[in-house]
Short mmCIF file of C-alpha atoms and ligand atoms in Angstrom, two decimals:
data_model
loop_
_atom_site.label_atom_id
_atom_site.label_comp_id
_atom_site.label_asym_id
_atom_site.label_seq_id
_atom_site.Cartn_x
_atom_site.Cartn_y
_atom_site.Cartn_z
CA UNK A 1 -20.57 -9.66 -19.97
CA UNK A 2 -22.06 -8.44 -23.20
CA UNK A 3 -23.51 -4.88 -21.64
CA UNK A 4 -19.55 -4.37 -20.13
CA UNK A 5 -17.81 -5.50 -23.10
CA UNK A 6 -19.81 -3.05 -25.67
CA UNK A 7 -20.24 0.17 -22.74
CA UNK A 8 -17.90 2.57 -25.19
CA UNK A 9 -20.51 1.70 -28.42
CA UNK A 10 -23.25 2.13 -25.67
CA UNK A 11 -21.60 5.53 -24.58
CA UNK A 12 -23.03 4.55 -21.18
CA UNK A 13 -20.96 4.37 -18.01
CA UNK A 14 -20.59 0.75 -16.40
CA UNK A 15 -22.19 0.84 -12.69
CA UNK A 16 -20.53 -2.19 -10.77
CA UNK A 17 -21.20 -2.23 -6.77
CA UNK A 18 -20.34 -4.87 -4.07
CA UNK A 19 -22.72 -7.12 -2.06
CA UNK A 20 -21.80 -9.86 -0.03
CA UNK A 21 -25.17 -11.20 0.78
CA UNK A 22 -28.45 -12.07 -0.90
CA UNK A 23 -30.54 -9.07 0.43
CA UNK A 24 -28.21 -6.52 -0.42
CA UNK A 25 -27.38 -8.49 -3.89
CA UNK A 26 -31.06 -7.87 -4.77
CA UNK A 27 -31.45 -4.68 -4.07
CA UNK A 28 -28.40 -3.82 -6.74
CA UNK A 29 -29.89 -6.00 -9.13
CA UNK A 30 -32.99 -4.07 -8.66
CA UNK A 31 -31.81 -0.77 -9.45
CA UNK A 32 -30.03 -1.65 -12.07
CA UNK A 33 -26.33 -1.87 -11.55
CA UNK A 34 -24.69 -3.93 -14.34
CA UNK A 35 -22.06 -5.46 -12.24
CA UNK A 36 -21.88 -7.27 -8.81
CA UNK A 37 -18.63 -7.45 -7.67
CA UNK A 38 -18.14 -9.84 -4.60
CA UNK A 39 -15.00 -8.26 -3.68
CA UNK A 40 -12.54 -9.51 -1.30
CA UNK A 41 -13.32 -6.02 0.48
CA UNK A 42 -15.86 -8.38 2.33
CA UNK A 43 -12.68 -8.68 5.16
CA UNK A 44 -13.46 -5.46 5.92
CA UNK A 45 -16.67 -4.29 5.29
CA UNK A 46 -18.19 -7.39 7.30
CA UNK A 47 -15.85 -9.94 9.22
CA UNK A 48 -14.61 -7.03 10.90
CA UNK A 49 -10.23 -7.55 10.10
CA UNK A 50 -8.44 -4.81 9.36
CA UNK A 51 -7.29 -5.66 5.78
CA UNK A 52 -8.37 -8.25 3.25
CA UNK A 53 -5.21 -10.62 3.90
CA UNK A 54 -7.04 -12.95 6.49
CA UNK A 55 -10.08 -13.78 3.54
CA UNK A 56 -10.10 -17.49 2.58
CA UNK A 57 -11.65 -18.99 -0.57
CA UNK A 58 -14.56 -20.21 1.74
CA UNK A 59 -15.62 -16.61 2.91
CA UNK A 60 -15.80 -15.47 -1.20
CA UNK A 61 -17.08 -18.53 -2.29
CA UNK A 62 -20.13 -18.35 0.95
CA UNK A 63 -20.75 -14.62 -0.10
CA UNK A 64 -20.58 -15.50 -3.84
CA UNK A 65 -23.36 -18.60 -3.19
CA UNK A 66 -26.01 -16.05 -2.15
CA UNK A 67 -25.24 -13.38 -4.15
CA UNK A 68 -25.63 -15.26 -7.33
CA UNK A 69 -28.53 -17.23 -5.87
CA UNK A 70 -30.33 -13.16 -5.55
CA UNK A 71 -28.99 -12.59 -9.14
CA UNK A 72 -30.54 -12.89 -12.43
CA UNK A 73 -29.20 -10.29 -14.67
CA UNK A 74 -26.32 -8.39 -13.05
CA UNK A 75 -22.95 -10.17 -13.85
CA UNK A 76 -21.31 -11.60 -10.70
CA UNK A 77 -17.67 -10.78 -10.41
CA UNK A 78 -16.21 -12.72 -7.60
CA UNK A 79 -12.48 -11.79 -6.34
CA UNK A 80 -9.81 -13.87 -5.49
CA UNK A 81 -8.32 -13.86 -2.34
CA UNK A 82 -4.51 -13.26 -0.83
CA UNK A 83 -2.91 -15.96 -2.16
CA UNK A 84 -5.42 -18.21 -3.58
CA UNK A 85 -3.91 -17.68 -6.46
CA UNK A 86 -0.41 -17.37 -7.64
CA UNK A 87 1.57 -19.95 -5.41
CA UNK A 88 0.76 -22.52 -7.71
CA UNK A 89 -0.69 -22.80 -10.81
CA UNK A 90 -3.71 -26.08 -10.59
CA UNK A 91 -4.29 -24.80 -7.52
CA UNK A 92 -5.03 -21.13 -8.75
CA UNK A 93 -7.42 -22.70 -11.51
CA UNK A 94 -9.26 -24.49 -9.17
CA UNK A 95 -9.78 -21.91 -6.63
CA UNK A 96 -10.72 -19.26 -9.61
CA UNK A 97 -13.01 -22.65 -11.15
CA UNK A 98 -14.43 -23.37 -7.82
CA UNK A 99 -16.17 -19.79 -7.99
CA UNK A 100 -17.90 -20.53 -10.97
CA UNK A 101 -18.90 -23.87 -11.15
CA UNK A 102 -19.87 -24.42 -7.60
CA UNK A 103 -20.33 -20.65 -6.32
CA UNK A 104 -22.28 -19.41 -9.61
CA UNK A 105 -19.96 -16.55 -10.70
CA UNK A 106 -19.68 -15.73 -14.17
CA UNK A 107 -16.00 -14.46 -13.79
CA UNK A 108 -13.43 -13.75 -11.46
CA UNK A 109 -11.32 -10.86 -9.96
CA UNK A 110 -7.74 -10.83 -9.73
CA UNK A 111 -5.59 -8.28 -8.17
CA UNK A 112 -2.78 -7.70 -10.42
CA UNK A 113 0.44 -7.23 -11.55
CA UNK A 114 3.53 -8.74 -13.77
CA UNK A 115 2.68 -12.11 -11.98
CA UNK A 116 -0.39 -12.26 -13.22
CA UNK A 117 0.07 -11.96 -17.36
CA UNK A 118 0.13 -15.76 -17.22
CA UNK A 119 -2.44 -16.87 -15.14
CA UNK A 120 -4.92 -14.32 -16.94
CA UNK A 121 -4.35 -15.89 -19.92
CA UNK A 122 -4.78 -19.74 -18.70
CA UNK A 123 -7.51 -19.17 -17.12
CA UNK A 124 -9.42 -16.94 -19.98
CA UNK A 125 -8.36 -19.93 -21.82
CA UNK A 126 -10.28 -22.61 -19.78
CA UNK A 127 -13.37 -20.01 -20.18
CA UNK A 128 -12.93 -18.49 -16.60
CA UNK A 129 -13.19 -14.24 -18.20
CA UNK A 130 -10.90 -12.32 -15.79
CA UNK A 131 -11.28 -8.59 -14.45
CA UNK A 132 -7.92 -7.54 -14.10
CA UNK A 133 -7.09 -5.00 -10.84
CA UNK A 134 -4.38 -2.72 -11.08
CA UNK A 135 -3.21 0.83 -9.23
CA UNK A 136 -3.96 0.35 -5.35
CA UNK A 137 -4.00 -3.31 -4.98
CA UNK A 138 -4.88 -3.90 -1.11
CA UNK A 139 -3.80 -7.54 -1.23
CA UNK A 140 -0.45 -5.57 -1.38
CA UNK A 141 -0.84 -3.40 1.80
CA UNK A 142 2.39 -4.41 2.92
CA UNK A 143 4.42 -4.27 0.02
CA UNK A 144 3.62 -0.82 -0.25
CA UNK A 145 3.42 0.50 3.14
CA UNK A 146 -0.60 1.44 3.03
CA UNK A 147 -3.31 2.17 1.11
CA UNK A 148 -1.39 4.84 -0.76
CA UNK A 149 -2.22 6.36 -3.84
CA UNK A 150 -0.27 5.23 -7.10
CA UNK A 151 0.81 5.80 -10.52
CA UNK A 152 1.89 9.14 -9.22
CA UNK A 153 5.21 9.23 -11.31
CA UNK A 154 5.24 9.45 -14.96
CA UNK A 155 7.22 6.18 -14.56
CA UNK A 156 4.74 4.61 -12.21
CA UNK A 157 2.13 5.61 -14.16
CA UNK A 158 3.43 3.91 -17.61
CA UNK A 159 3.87 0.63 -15.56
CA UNK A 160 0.78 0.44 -14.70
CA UNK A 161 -0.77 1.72 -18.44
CA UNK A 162 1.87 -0.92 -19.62
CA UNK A 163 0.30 -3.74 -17.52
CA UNK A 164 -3.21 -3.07 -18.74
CA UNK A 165 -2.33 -3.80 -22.02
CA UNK A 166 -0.75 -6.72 -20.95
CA UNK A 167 -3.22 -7.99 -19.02
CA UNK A 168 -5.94 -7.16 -21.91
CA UNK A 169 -3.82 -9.14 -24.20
CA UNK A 170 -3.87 -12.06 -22.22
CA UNK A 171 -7.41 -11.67 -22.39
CA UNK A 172 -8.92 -9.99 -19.38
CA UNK A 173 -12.26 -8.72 -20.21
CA UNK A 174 -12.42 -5.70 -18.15
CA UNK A 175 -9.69 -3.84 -15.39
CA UNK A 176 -10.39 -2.07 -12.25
CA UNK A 177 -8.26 0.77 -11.57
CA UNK A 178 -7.64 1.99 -7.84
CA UNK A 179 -6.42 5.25 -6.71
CA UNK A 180 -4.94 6.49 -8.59
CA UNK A 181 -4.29 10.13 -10.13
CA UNK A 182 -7.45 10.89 -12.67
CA UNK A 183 -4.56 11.60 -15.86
CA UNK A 184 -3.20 7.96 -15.62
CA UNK A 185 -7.13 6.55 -15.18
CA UNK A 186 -7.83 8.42 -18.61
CA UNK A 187 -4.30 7.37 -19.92
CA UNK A 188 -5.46 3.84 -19.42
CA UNK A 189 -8.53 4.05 -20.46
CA UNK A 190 -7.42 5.38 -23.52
CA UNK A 191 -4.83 2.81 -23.77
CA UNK A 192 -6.88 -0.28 -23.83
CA UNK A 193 -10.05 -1.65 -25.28
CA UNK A 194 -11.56 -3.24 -22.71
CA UNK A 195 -13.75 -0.93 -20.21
CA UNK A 196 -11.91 0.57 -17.38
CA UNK A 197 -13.97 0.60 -14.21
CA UNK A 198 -12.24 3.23 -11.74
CA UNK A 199 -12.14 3.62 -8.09
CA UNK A 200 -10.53 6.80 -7.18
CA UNK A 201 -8.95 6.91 -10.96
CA UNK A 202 -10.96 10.04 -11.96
CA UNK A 203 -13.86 10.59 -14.20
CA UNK A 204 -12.24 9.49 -17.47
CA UNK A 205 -12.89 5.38 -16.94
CA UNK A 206 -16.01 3.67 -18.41
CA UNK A 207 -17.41 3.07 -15.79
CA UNK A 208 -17.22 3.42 -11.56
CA UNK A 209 -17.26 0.56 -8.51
CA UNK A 210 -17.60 1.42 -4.97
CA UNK A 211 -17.82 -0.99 -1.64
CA UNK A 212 -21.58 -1.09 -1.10
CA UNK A 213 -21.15 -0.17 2.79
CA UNK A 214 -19.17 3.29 1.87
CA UNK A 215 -22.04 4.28 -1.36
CA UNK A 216 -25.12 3.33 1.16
CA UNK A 217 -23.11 5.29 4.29
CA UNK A 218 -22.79 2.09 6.49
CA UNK A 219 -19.25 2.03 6.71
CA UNK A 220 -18.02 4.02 10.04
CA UNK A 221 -15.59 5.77 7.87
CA UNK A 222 -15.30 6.09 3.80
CA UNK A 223 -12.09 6.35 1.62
CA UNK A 224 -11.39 10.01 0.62
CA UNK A 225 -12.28 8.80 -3.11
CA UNK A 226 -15.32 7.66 -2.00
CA UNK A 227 -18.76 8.97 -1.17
CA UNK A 228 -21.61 8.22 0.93
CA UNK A 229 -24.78 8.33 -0.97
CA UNK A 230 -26.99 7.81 1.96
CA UNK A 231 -26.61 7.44 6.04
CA UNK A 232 -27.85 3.93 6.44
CA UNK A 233 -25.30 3.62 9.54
CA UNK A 234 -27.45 6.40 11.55
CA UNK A 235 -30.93 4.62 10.26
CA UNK A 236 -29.48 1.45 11.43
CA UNK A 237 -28.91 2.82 14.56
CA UNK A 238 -31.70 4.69 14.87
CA UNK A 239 -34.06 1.58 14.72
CA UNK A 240 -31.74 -0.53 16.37
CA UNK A 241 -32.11 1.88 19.26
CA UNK A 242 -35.65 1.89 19.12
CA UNK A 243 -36.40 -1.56 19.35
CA UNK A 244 -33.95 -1.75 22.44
CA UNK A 245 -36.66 0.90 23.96
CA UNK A 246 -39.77 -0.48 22.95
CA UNK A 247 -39.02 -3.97 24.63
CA UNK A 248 -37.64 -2.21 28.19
CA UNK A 249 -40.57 -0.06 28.47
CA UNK A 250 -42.94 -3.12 27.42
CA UNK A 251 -44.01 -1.52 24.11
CA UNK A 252 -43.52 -4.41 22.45
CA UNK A 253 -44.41 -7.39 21.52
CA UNK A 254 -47.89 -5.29 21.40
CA UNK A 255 -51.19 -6.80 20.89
CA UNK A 256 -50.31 -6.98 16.88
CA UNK A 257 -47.62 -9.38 17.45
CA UNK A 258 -49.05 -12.39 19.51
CA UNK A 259 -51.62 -14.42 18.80
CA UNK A 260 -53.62 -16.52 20.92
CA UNK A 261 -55.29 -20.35 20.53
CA UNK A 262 -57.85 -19.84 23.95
CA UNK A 263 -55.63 -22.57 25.34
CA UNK A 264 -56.65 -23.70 28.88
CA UNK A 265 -53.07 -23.96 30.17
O1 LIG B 301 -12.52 -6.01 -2.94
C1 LIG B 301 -13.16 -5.11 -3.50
O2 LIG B 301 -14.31 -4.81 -3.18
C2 LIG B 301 -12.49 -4.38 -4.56
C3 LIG B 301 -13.16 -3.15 -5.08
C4 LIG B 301 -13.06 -2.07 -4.10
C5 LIG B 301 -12.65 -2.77 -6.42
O3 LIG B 301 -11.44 -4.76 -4.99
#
């Protein structure tokens, strides 16, 4: 919290990933990323649905358990699902306290807007920090008729610069900022305090987040703000394939892999 909180005195930028599993936790704690997001972008990038609506508290909270169980110094972000929070007040501090006191977050996600001031504020109250999300909020897919880029009117855009100051007074600690065109990710930046991490905002914000599947090159397809860093799909493949030909053709198990007791069976 302390690294993201001073990045502009650090003049560093913030590197914040996804993981939604202990493995692939470790190996971004290992290189170094600052933040851990366990985004809500889990619907997609492994229970296979075609938006994030269908995620329940128990799929972030299961993902959130082993990535902060492979975590020791990157902060774990974990995001709140599609209407886990918002209906109802208690209900939307438990859900957002359930993450941290059971799951081992250190903060929470929200996916915001106007309706949100409020709850930022309680919950930063009751010591639950809160990363604000604003611009392309997916949770919203059908509100807005897709994935669609936003901000992209100067009237649009100072909505969304207003809410950021909103949402940093009511004490949000950081803000993600999706797709959105790169002036409004710099207007915003510039606007608030607290860092700005972008995704698809431009190169102006403090710092960047990407879904771990698109930066490694596992997803089967990456958003056009997006880039693959690596092919991990085709490696996957690759081995996957040769493991399916090694066992027809009897190549393995090979004499490495079994073991015998001189059992007189
Ligand atoms: O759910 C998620 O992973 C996100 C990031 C893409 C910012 O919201």
């Amino acid at each position: 919290m302390t690294t993201v909180a001073s990045v502009r005195e650090q003049d560093e930028a913030v590197t914040v990933l996804t993981a939604y599993d202990a493995t692939t936790a470790e190996l971004v704690e290992a290189v170094g990323i600052d933040v851990i997001l366990v985004g809500d972008s889990l619907g997609n990038a492994t229970l296979g649905y075609d938006s994030t609506l269908p995620v329940t508290m128990d799929d972030v909270a299961r993902a959130t358990d082993a990535v902060a169980r492979a975590t020791d110094d990157a902060l774990v972000v974990a995001d709140l699902p599609f209407l886990s929070y918002g209906v109802d007040t208690a209900q939307s501090i438990e859900n957002a306290g359930r993450l941290l006191k059971e799951s081992g977050a250190q903060a929470v996600k929200i996916e915001s807007g106007p309706h949100t001031v409020e709850l930022t504020e309680r919950l930063t109250q009751l010591g639950i920090p809160v990363m604000a999300h604003l611009g392309l909020t997916p949770q919203h897919v059908h509100g807005i008729g897709g994935y669609t880029r936003q901000g992209t009117t100067e009237e649009r855009a100072a909505e969304i610069v207003h809410l950021a100051e909103a949402h940093q007074e009511a004490g949000a600690f950081s803000l993600v900022l999706e797709h959105v065109p790169r002036e409004v990710g710099k207007a915003v930046t510039e606007a608030v305090e607290m860092p700005v991490i972008g995704i698809g905002a431009g190169p102006d914000t403090d710092g960047q987040v990407l879904v771990v599947d698109d930066a490694v090159g596992l997803s089967a397809s990456v958003p056009p703000f997006a880039e693959a860093f690596g092919d991990v799909r085709a490696e996957m493949r690759e081995a996957i394939e040769a493991y399916r030909d090694a066992v027809v053709s009897g190549a393995f198990p090979a004499e490495e892999h079994s073991h015998s007791e001189g059992l007189d069976l």
